[in-house]
PDB file of C-alpha atoms in Angstrom:
ATOM      1  CA  MET A 269      73.028  85.818  58.462  1.00  0.00           C
ATOM      2  CA  LYS A 270      74.832  85.298  61.750  1.00  0.00           C
ATOM      3  CA  GLU A 271      77.327  82.858  60.274  1.00  0.00           C
ATOM      4  CA  GLN A 272      78.097  85.138  57.391  1.00  0.00           C
ATOM      5  CA  TYR A 273      78.544  88.073  59.754  1.00  0.00           C
ATOM      6  CA  LEU A 274      80.939  85.998  61.859  1.00  0.00           C
ATOM      7  CA  GLN A 275      82.988  85.035  58.842  1.00  0.00           C
ATOM      8  CA  GLU A 276      83.193  88.586  57.606  1.00  0.00           C
ATOM      9  CA  MET A 277      84.115  90.007  60.999  1.00  0.00           C
ATOM     10  CA  GLN A 278      86.768  87.387  61.671  1.00  0.00           C
ATOM     11  CA  LYS A 279      88.763  88.736  58.756  1.00  0.00           C
ATOM     12  CA  ILE A 280      89.375  91.944  60.700  1.00  0.00           C
ATOM     13  CA  HIS A 281      92.457  91.936  62.933  1.00  0.00           C
ATOM     14  CA  VAL A 282      94.544  94.523  64.694  1.00  0.00           C
ATOM     15  CA  PRO A 283      97.437  95.587  62.457  1.00  0.00           C
ATOM     16  CA  THR A 284     100.824  94.525  63.871  1.00  0.00           C
ATOM     17  CA  SER A 285     102.135  98.072  63.739  1.00  0.00           C
ATOM     18  CA  LEU A 286      99.200  99.356  65.788  1.00  0.00           C
ATOM     19  CA  MET A 287      99.697  96.584  68.337  1.00  0.00           C
ATOM     20  CA  GLU A 288     103.359  97.455  68.820  1.00  0.00           C
ATOM     21  CA  LYS A 289     102.657 101.166  68.958  1.00  0.00           C
ATOM     22  CA  THR A 290      99.960 100.633  71.581  1.00  0.00           C
ATOM     23  CA  LYS A 291     102.162  98.384  73.733  1.00  0.00           C
ATOM     24  CA  GLN A 292     104.830 101.058  73.657  1.00  0.00           C
ATOM     25  CA  ALA A 293     102.290 103.689  74.686  1.00  0.00           C
ATOM     26  CA  MET A 294     101.170 101.438  77.545  1.00  0.00           C
ATOM     27  CA  LYS A 295     104.743 101.052  78.807  1.00  0.00           C
ATOM     28  CA  GLU A 296     105.195 104.803  78.707  1.00  0.00           C
ATOM     29  CA  GLU A 297     101.990 105.215  80.700  1.00  0.00           C
ATOM     30  CA  GLU A 298     103.188 102.635  83.230  1.00  0.00           C
ATOM     31  CA  ASN A 299     106.441 104.541  83.647  1.00  0.00           C
ATOM     32  CA  ARG A 300     104.601 107.814  83.980  1.00  0.00           C
ATOM     33  CA  LEU A 301     102.380 106.383  86.712  1.00  0.00           C
ATOM     34  CA  GLY A 302     105.286 104.620  88.374  1.00  0.00           C
ATOM     35  CA  LEU A 303     103.639 101.259  87.891  1.00  0.00           C
ATOM     36  CA  ARG A 304     105.273  98.019  86.998  1.00  0.00           C
ATOM     37  CA  VAL A 305     102.166  95.946  86.318  1.00  0.00           C
ATOM     38  CA  SER A 306     103.799  93.819  83.654  1.00  0.00           C
ATOM     39  CA  VAL A 307     106.552  92.576  85.956  1.00  0.00           C
ATOM     40  CA  LYS A 308     105.735  90.202  88.756  1.00  0.00           C
ATOM     41  CA  LYS A 309     108.097  90.605  91.699  1.00  0.00           C
ATOM     42  CA  THR A 310     108.644  88.068  94.396  1.00  0.00           C
ATOM     43  CA  VAL A 311     110.792  88.447  97.508  1.00  0.00           C
ATOM     44  CA  PRO A 312     113.383  85.685  97.794  1.00  0.00           C
ATOM     45  CA  PHE A 313     112.563  83.247 100.551  1.00  0.00           C
ATOM     46  CA  GLY A 314     116.071  83.567 102.006  1.00  0.00           C
ATOM     47  CA  LYS A 315     115.719  87.292 102.535  1.00  0.00           C
ATOM     48  CA  ILE A 316     112.389  86.793 104.282  1.00  0.00           C
ATOM     49  CA  SER A 317     113.997  84.248 106.650  1.00  0.00           C
ATOM     50  CA  VAL A 318     116.881  86.549 107.489  1.00  0.00           C
ATOM     51  CA  ALA A 319     114.516  89.434 108.116  1.00  0.00           C
ATOM     52  CA  ALA A 320     112.268  87.291 110.306  1.00  0.00           C
ATOM     53  CA  ALA A 321     115.231  86.024 112.346  1.00  0.00           C
ATOM     54  CA  ALA A 322     116.522  89.544 112.844  1.00  0.00           C
ATOM     55  CA  ALA A 323     113.093  90.631 114.031  1.00  0.00           C
ATOM     56  CA  VAL A 324     112.944  87.773 116.541  1.00  0.00           C
ATOM     57  CA  ILE A 325     116.360  88.638 117.887  1.00  0.00           C
ATOM     58  CA  PHE A 326     115.547  92.265 118.214  1.00  0.00           C
ATOM     59  CA  LEU A 327     112.181  91.771 119.855  1.00  0.00           C
ATOM     60  CA  LEU A 328     113.091  89.012 122.299  1.00  0.00           C
ATOM     61  CA  ILE A 329     116.760  88.961 123.136  1.00  0.00           C
ATOM     62  CA  VAL A 330     117.513  92.667 123.396  1.00  0.00           C
ATOM     63  CA  PRO A 331     114.848  93.309 126.026  1.00  0.00           C
ATOM     64  CA  ALA A 332     116.008  90.201 127.935  1.00  0.00           C
ATOM     65  CA  VAL A 333     119.589  91.456 128.089  1.00  0.00           C
ATOM     66  CA  SER A 334     118.560  94.871 129.246  1.00  0.00           C
ATOM     67  CA  GLY A 335     115.570  93.492 131.131  1.00  0.00           C
ATOM     68  CA  ARG A 336     116.706  94.626 134.602  1.00  0.00           C
ATOM     69  CA  GLU A 337     116.442  98.177 133.516  1.00  0.00           C
ATOM     70  CA  PHE A 338     112.827  97.566 132.759  1.00  0.00           C
ATOM     71  CA  ILE A 339     112.004  96.501 136.301  1.00  0.00           C
ATOM     72  CA  THR A 340     110.897  99.708 137.766  1.00  0.00           C
ATOM     73  CA  GLN A 341     110.074  98.808 141.333  1.00  0.00           C
ATOM     74  CA  GLU A 342     112.364 100.717 143.562  1.00  0.00           C
ATOM     75  CA  GLY A 343     114.835  98.645 145.479  1.00  0.00           C
ATOM     76  CA  ASN A 344     114.664  95.586 143.253  1.00  0.00           C
ATOM     77  CA  THR A 345     118.069  96.002 141.673  1.00  0.00           C
ATOM     78  CA  ARG A 346     121.063  94.939 143.681  1.00  0.00           C
ATOM     79  CA  GLN A 347     122.679  98.283 143.345  1.00  0.00           C
ATOM     80  CA  GLU A 348     119.620  99.951 144.674  1.00  0.00           C
ATOM     81  CA  GLN A 349     119.471  97.512 147.568  1.00  0.00           C
ATOM     82  CA  ILE A 350     123.066  98.183 148.465  1.00  0.00           C
ATOM     83  CA  TYR A 351     122.483 101.846 148.282  1.00  0.00           C
ATOM     84  CA  LEU A 352     119.434 101.698 150.391  1.00  0.00           C
ATOM     85  CA  ALA A 353     121.176  99.468 152.896  1.00  0.00           C
ATOM     86  CA  GLY A 354     123.986 101.918 153.137  1.00  0.00           C
ATOM     87  CA  LYS A 355     121.647 104.756 153.461  1.00  0.00           C
ATOM     88  CA  GLU A 356     119.863 103.008 156.254  1.00  0.00           C
ATOM     89  CA  GLU A 357     123.072 102.331 158.045  1.00  0.00           C
ATOM     90  CA  VAL A 358     124.049 105.931 157.774  1.00  0.00           C
ATOM     91  CA  GLU A 359     120.717 106.869 159.117  1.00  0.00           C
ATOM     92  CA  ILE A 360     121.151 104.516 162.054  1.00  0.00           C
ATOM     93  CA  VAL A 361     124.544 105.936 162.806  1.00  0.00           C
ATOM     94  CA  ARG A 362     123.199 109.417 162.636  1.00  0.00           C
ATOM     95  CA  ILE A 363     120.386 108.624 164.962  1.00  0.00           C
ATOM     96  CA  GLU A 364     122.760 106.966 167.399  1.00  0.00           C
ATOM     97  CA  ALA A 365     125.030 109.962 167.246  1.00  0.00           C
ATOM     98  CA  GLU A 366     122.153 112.277 167.902  1.00  0.00           C
ATOM     99  CA  GLU A 367     121.036 110.198 170.811  1.00  0.00           C
ATOM    100  CA  GLU A 368     124.530 110.104 172.222  1.00  0.00           C
ATOM    101  CA  GLU A 369     124.822 113.816 171.823  1.00  0.00           C
ATOM    102  CA  ALA A 370     121.514 114.261 173.539  1.00  0.00           C
ATOM    103  CA  GLY A 371     122.698 111.987 176.331  1.00  0.00           C
ATOM    104  CA  LEU A 372     125.896 113.939 176.707  1.00  0.00           C
ATOM    105  CA  ARG A 373     124.071 117.205 176.846  1.00  0.00           C
ATOM    106  CA  GLU A 374     121.796 115.864 179.464  1.00  0.00           C
ATOM    107  CA  TRP A 375     124.780 114.677 181.466  1.00  0.00           C
ATOM    108  CA  LEU A 376     126.482 118.024 181.153  1.00  0.00           C
ATOM    109  CA  THR A 377     123.326 119.791 182.176  1.00  0.00           C
ATOM    110  CA  GLU A 378     123.063 117.718 185.309  1.00  0.00           C
ATOM    111  CA  LEU A 379     126.733 118.289 186.027  1.00  0.00           C
ATOM    112  CA  VAL A 380     126.339 122.024 185.735  1.00  0.00           C
ATOM    113  CA  GLU A 381     123.334 121.974 188.051  1.00  0.00           C
ATOM    114  CA  LYS A 382     125.205 119.992 190.619  1.00  0.00           C
ATOM    115  CA  ILE A 383     128.193 122.315 190.496  1.00  0.00           C
ATOM    116  CA  GLY A 384     125.779 125.192 190.900  1.00  0.00           C
ATOM    117  CA  GLU A 385     124.319 123.660 193.997  1.00  0.00           C
ATOM    118  CA  LEU A 386     127.849 123.212 195.465  1.00  0.00           C
ATOM    119  CA  PHE A 387     128.567 126.922 195.179  1.00  0.00           C
ATOM    120  CA  LYS A 388     125.265 128.066 196.685  1.00  0.00           C
TER     121      LYS A 388
ATOM    122  CA  MET B 132      83.636  89.044 101.302  1.00  0.00           C
ATOM    123  CA  LYS B 133      87.039  88.292  99.825  1.00  0.00           C
ATOM    124  CA  ARG B 134      87.808  90.544  96.863  1.00  0.00           C
ATOM    125  CA  GLU B 135      88.949  88.692  93.742  1.00  0.00           C
ATOM    126  CA  ARG B 136      92.233  89.804  92.284  1.00  0.00           C
ATOM    127  CA  LEU B 137      92.886  89.801  88.571  1.00  0.00           C
ATOM    128  CA  ASN B 138      95.780  87.554  87.714  1.00  0.00           C
ATOM    129  CA  MET B 139      96.521  89.069  84.304  1.00  0.00           C
ATOM    130  CA  THR B 140      99.075  91.634  83.279  1.00  0.00           C
ATOM    131  CA  SER B 141      98.215  94.493  80.945  1.00  0.00           C
ATOM    132  CA  GLU B 142     100.203  92.787  78.222  1.00  0.00           C
ATOM    133  CA  GLU B 143      98.208  89.584  78.606  1.00  0.00           C
ATOM    134  CA  ILE B 144      94.972  91.549  78.444  1.00  0.00           C
ATOM    135  CA  ILE B 145      95.866  93.308  75.218  1.00  0.00           C
ATOM    136  CA  GLU B 146      96.914  90.006  73.639  1.00  0.00           C
ATOM    137  CA  ALA B 147      93.588  88.437  74.630  1.00  0.00           C
ATOM    138  CA  TYR B 148      91.210  91.269  73.769  1.00  0.00           C
ATOM    139  CA  ALA B 149      92.916  93.363  71.080  1.00  0.00           C
ATOM    140  CA  ASP B 150      90.807  92.067  68.188  1.00  0.00           C
ATOM    141  CA  MET B 151      87.577  92.431  70.151  1.00  0.00           C
ATOM    142  CA  VAL B 152      88.285  96.076  70.957  1.00  0.00           C
ATOM    143  CA  TYR B 153      89.481  96.870  67.455  1.00  0.00           C
ATOM    144  CA  ARG B 154      86.465  95.316  65.750  1.00  0.00           C
ATOM    145  CA  LEU B 155      84.047  97.148  68.008  1.00  0.00           C
ATOM    146  CA  ALA B 156      85.892 100.444  67.527  1.00  0.00           C
ATOM    147  CA  LEU B 157      85.979  99.987  63.756  1.00  0.00           C
ATOM    148  CA  LEU B 158      82.291  99.144  63.671  1.00  0.00           C
ATOM    149  CA  ARG B 159      81.473 102.317  65.543  1.00  0.00           C
ATOM    150  CA  VAL B 160      83.766 104.849  63.885  1.00  0.00           C
ATOM    151  CA  LYS B 161      83.836 103.164  60.480  1.00  0.00           C
ATOM    152  CA  ASN B 162      87.323 104.064  59.406  1.00  0.00           C
ATOM    153  CA  ARG B 163      90.697 102.619  60.379  1.00  0.00           C
ATOM    154  CA  THR B 164      92.402 105.872  61.278  1.00  0.00           C
ATOM    155  CA  ASP B 165      89.903 106.711  63.964  1.00  0.00           C
ATOM    156  CA  ALA B 166      89.605 103.090  65.048  1.00  0.00           C
ATOM    157  CA  ASP B 167      93.369 103.058  65.624  1.00  0.00           C
ATOM    158  CA  ASP B 168      93.088 106.117  67.879  1.00  0.00           C
ATOM    159  CA  VAL B 169      90.225 104.640  69.877  1.00  0.00           C
ATOM    160  CA  PHE B 170      92.065 101.332  70.218  1.00  0.00           C
ATOM    161  CA  GLN B 171      95.193 102.966  71.573  1.00  0.00           C
ATOM    162  CA  GLU B 172      93.266 105.182  73.959  1.00  0.00           C
ATOM    163  CA  VAL B 173      91.375 102.218  75.414  1.00  0.00           C
ATOM    164  CA  PHE B 174      94.509 100.247  76.271  1.00  0.00           C
ATOM    165  CA  VAL B 175      96.421 103.232  77.601  1.00  0.00           C
ATOM    166  CA  ARG B 176      93.490 103.825  79.958  1.00  0.00           C
ATOM    167  CA  LEU B 177      93.666 100.167  80.961  1.00  0.00           C
ATOM    168  CA  VAL B 178      97.080 100.771  82.506  1.00  0.00           C
ATOM    169  CA  SER B 179      95.736 103.187  85.100  1.00  0.00           C
ATOM    170  CA  ASN B 180      92.594 101.144  85.790  1.00  0.00           C
ATOM    171  CA  ILE B 181      93.875  97.585  85.838  1.00  0.00           C
ATOM    172  CA  GLN B 182      94.027  97.526  89.642  1.00  0.00           C
ATOM    173  CA  LYS B 183      90.235  97.929  89.798  1.00  0.00           C
ATOM    174  CA  LEU B 184      89.491  94.938  87.585  1.00  0.00           C
ATOM    175  CA  GLN B 185      88.623  91.726  89.373  1.00  0.00           C
ATOM    176  CA  ASN B 186      88.325  88.912  86.833  1.00  0.00           C
ATOM    177  CA  PRO B 187      88.394  88.274  83.055  1.00  0.00           C
ATOM    178  CA  GLU B 188      84.634  88.876  82.692  1.00  0.00           C
ATOM    179  CA  HIS B 189      85.027  92.206  84.419  1.00  0.00           C
ATOM    180  CA  VAL B 190      87.917  93.030  82.085  1.00  0.00           C
ATOM    181  CA  LYS B 191      85.855  92.260  78.990  1.00  0.00           C
ATOM    182  CA  ALA B 192      82.892  94.350  80.140  1.00  0.00           C
ATOM    183  CA  TRP B 193      85.198  97.210  81.096  1.00  0.00           C
ATOM    184  CA  LEU B 194      86.965  97.165  77.717  1.00  0.00           C
ATOM    185  CA  ILE B 195      83.666  97.202  75.840  1.00  0.00           C
ATOM    186  CA  ARG B 196      82.305 100.099  77.863  1.00  0.00           C
ATOM    187  CA  VAL B 197      85.481 102.135  77.484  1.00  0.00           C
ATOM    188  CA  THR B 198      85.618 101.416  73.738  1.00  0.00           C
ATOM    189  CA  ILE B 199      82.053 102.682  73.361  1.00  0.00           C
ATOM    190  CA  ASN B 200      82.773 105.754  75.472  1.00  0.00           C
ATOM    191  CA  CYS B 201      85.997 106.555  73.651  1.00  0.00           C
ATOM    192  CA  SER B 202      84.285 106.283  70.286  1.00  0.00           C
ATOM    193  CA  LYS B 203      81.498 108.593  71.557  1.00  0.00           C
ATOM    194  CA  LYS B 204      84.113 111.112  72.654  1.00  0.00           C
ATOM    195  CA  HIS B 205      85.696 110.717  69.276  1.00  0.00           C
ATOM    196  CA  PHE B 206      82.434 111.751  67.614  1.00  0.00           C
ATOM    197  CA  ALA B 207      82.042 114.672  70.013  1.00  0.00           C
ATOM    198  CA  ARG B 208      85.567 115.875  69.223  1.00  0.00           C
ATOM    199  CA  LEU B 209      84.959 115.645  65.501  1.00  0.00           C
ATOM    200  CA  GLU B 210      81.761 117.624  65.945  1.00  0.00           C
ATOM    201  CA  ARG B 211      83.639 120.365  67.744  1.00  0.00           C
ATOM    202  CA  GLU B 212      86.376 120.370  65.111  1.00  0.00           C
ATOM    203  CA  ASP B 213      83.723 120.474  62.400  1.00  0.00           C
ATOM    204  CA  ALA B 214      85.523 117.677  60.547  1.00  0.00           C
ATOM    205  CA  PHE B 215      82.495 115.457  60.082  1.00  0.00           C
ATOM    206  CA  SER B 216      78.894 115.647  60.983  1.00  0.00           C
ATOM    207  CA  MET B 217      77.178 113.052  63.085  1.00  0.00           C
ATOM    208  CA  GLU B 218      74.712 112.460  60.282  1.00  0.00           C
ATOM    209  CA  GLU B 219      77.520 111.651  57.875  1.00  0.00           C
ATOM    210  CA  LEU B 220      79.073 109.183  60.249  1.00  0.00           C
ATOM    211  CA  GLU B 221      75.822 107.544  61.114  1.00  0.00           C
ATOM    212  CA  ASP B 222      74.711 107.443  57.542  1.00  0.00           C
ATOM    213  CA  THR B 223      75.167 104.562  55.138  1.00  0.00           C
ATOM    214  CA  GLY B 224      78.932 104.327  55.541  1.00  0.00           C
ATOM    215  CA  ALA B 225      79.348 102.249  52.422  1.00  0.00           C
ATOM    216  CA  GLU B 226      81.629 104.815  50.795  1.00  0.00           C
ATOM    217  CA  GLU B 227      83.540 105.619  54.018  1.00  0.00           C
ATOM    218  CA  GLU B 228      87.287 105.591  53.585  1.00  0.00           C
ATOM    219  CA  GLY B 229      89.011 102.313  54.485  1.00  0.00           C
ATOM    220  CA  TYR B 230      85.802 100.586  55.314  1.00  0.00           C
ATOM    221  CA  ALA B 231      83.076  98.555  53.670  1.00  0.00           C
ATOM    222  CA  ARG B 232      83.561  98.026  49.937  1.00  0.00           C
ATOM    223  CA  ALA B 233      87.035  99.597  49.865  1.00  0.00           C
ATOM    224  CA  GLU B 234      88.255  96.917  52.236  1.00  0.00           C
ATOM    225  CA  GLY B 235      86.317  94.152  50.602  1.00  0.00           C
ATOM    226  CA  GLN B 236      83.946  93.815  53.492  1.00  0.00           C
ATOM    227  CA  GLY B 237      81.047  91.452  53.166  1.00  0.00           C
ATOM    228  CA  VAL B 238      77.469  92.189  52.517  1.00  0.00           C
ATOM    229  CA  VAL B 239      76.273  91.570  56.067  1.00  0.00           C
ATOM    230  CA  LEU B 240      79.068  93.614  57.587  1.00  0.00           C
ATOM    231  CA  THR B 241      78.255  96.460  55.257  1.00  0.00           C
ATOM    232  CA  ALA B 242      74.609  96.244  56.245  1.00  0.00           C
ATOM    233  CA  VAL B 243      75.505  96.281  59.960  1.00  0.00           C
ATOM    234  CA  GLY B 244      77.620  99.350  59.294  1.00  0.00           C
ATOM    235  CA  LYS B 245      74.554 101.049  57.902  1.00  0.00           C
ATOM    236  CA  LEU B 246      72.563 100.543  61.091  1.00  0.00           C
ATOM    237  CA  PRO B 247      72.173 103.449  63.489  1.00  0.00           C
ATOM    238  CA  LEU B 248      75.143 103.707  65.825  1.00  0.00           C
ATOM    239  CA  LYS B 249      73.257 102.559  68.897  1.00  0.00           C
ATOM    240  CA  TYR B 250      72.247  99.306  67.171  1.00  0.00           C
ATOM    241  CA  ARG B 251      75.634  98.445  65.738  1.00  0.00           C
ATOM    242  CA  SER B 252      77.355  97.746  69.061  1.00  0.00           C
ATOM    243  CA  VAL B 253      74.509  95.646  70.362  1.00  0.00           C
ATOM    244  CA  VAL B 254      74.306  93.555  67.178  1.00  0.00           C
ATOM    245  CA  HIS B 255      78.070  93.001  67.177  1.00  0.00           C
ATOM    246  CA  LEU B 256      78.261  92.035  70.840  1.00  0.00           C
ATOM    247  CA  PHE B 257      75.309  89.693  70.566  1.00  0.00           C
ATOM    248  CA  TYR B 258      76.091  87.919  67.325  1.00  0.00           C
ATOM    249  CA  PHE B 259      79.861  88.085  67.129  1.00  0.00           C
ATOM    250  CA  GLU B 260      81.019  88.226  70.742  1.00  0.00           C
ATOM    251  CA  GLU B 261      78.116  85.937  71.727  1.00  0.00           C
ATOM    252  CA  MET B 262      77.370  87.882  74.846  1.00  0.00           C
ATOM    253  CA  SER B 263      74.039  87.497  76.607  1.00  0.00           C
ATOM    254  CA  VAL B 264      71.529  90.325  76.783  1.00  0.00           C
ATOM    255  CA  ARG B 265      72.397  90.790  80.438  1.00  0.00           C
ATOM    256  CA  GLU B 266      76.124  90.971  79.721  1.00  0.00           C
ATOM    257  CA  ILE B 267      75.539  93.486  76.945  1.00  0.00           C
ATOM    258  CA  ALA B 268      73.334  95.565  79.245  1.00  0.00           C
ATOM    259  CA  ASP B 269      76.095  95.585  81.898  1.00  0.00           C
ATOM    260  CA  ALA B 270      78.805  96.435  79.407  1.00  0.00           C
ATOM    261  CA  THR B 271      76.891  99.226  77.684  1.00  0.00           C
ATOM    262  CA  GLY B 272      75.213 100.602  80.782  1.00  0.00           C
ATOM    263  CA  GLN B 273      71.699 100.076  79.439  1.00  0.00           C
ATOM    264  CA  ARG B 274      68.662  98.181  80.648  1.00  0.00           C
ATOM    265  CA  GLU B 275      68.092  94.636  79.446  1.00  0.00           C
ATOM    266  CA  THR B 276      64.757  95.622  77.945  1.00  0.00           C
ATOM    267  CA  THR B 277      66.489  98.366  75.970  1.00  0.00           C
ATOM    268  CA  VAL B 278      69.060  95.926  74.620  1.00  0.00           C
ATOM    269  CA  LYS B 279      66.341  93.459  73.650  1.00  0.00           C
ATOM    270  CA  SER B 280      64.337  96.062  71.781  1.00  0.00           C
ATOM    271  CA  GLN B 281      67.481  97.334  70.027  1.00  0.00           C
ATOM    272  CA  LEU B 282      68.316  93.786  68.916  1.00  0.00           C
ATOM    273  CA  PHE B 283      64.810  93.235  67.689  1.00  0.00           C
ATOM    274  CA  ARG B 284      64.704  96.488  65.764  1.00  0.00           C
ATOM    275  CA  ALA B 285      68.213  95.961  64.328  1.00  0.00           C
ATOM    276  CA  ARG B 286      67.305  92.514  63.084  1.00  0.00           C
ATOM    277  CA  GLU B 287      64.230  93.909  61.346  1.00  0.00           C
ATOM    278  CA  MET B 288      66.305  96.552  59.627  1.00  0.00           C
ATOM    279  CA  LEU B 289      68.969  94.040  58.583  1.00  0.00           C
ATOM    280  CA  GLU B 290      66.362  91.714  57.163  1.00  0.00           C
ATOM    281  CA  GLU B 291      64.926  94.568  55.144  1.00  0.00           C
ATOM    282  CA  MET B 292      68.365  95.604  53.866  1.00  0.00           C
ATOM    283  CA  LEU B 293      69.534  92.098  53.083  1.00  0.00           C
ATOM    284  CA  LYS B 294      66.338  90.824  51.488  1.00  0.00           C
ATOM    285  CA  GLY B 295      67.368  88.726  48.556  1.00  0.00           C
ATOM    286  CA  GLU B 296      71.083  89.093  49.206  1.00  0.00           C
ATOM    287  CA  VAL B 297      71.520  86.754  52.150  1.00  0.00           C
ATOM    288  CA  HIS B 298      69.676  83.705  53.361  1.00  0.00           C
ATOM    289  CA  LEU B 299      68.017  84.721  56.577  1.00  0.00           C
TER     290      LEU B 299
END
């Protein structure tokens, strides 16, 4: 019975027209869903290499070139050191001037006192 | 656990399983017009579900289950449209348009077509597709014991129908 059933069933095939119509309907469904399941895409190896090299350049070299800007400790850059040195020097000069002024005032004060004593 | 990925396109799947789906659909709906509709619906659905399928066995089971479901929906639609009655479709089927004698179908195939709908799929999958009881249970969403009893009962009915016509 089984063998006869197999023989009888094997005579049944999908009509060619139905097959073509169904494949067309499947393509339309793929387009509707935005799928491209029947096409295998591969990225060319060359494009991957170029992209990888660009990534390496961007991630390593760019920060190295602008690396000094990333050092945030105050006074580490030369410009900052110069500035601070200048600032310090100015400060020293100012202090010296103030001291000299104070010394002069003191001298004048003593002078005035002495002149006062002369006219007593 | 690494998930398997199916390495088949939808076009490859239809080339591999078209006859299987069509035969099962035809066995269930018993006329070519409706079998054509079921066939097309199954493979259009495949397009949106192919990403979920993991391997060829999974594909086969999925196609069988969807074919059965689509043919059930087909019956439900016909019921609503009052075109045919379920009893007519599940009845003998020998005089159904485009099927059985009109297409020169064999004696055994005709007898299988006369079986109740729930037995037809199981008989076809077991004897023609040579699936195991477990595989049939997975594909049809039934218990193994149910499939076994359906096979047993179907064989009894076929033997009764084919007594004297076919060597059993």
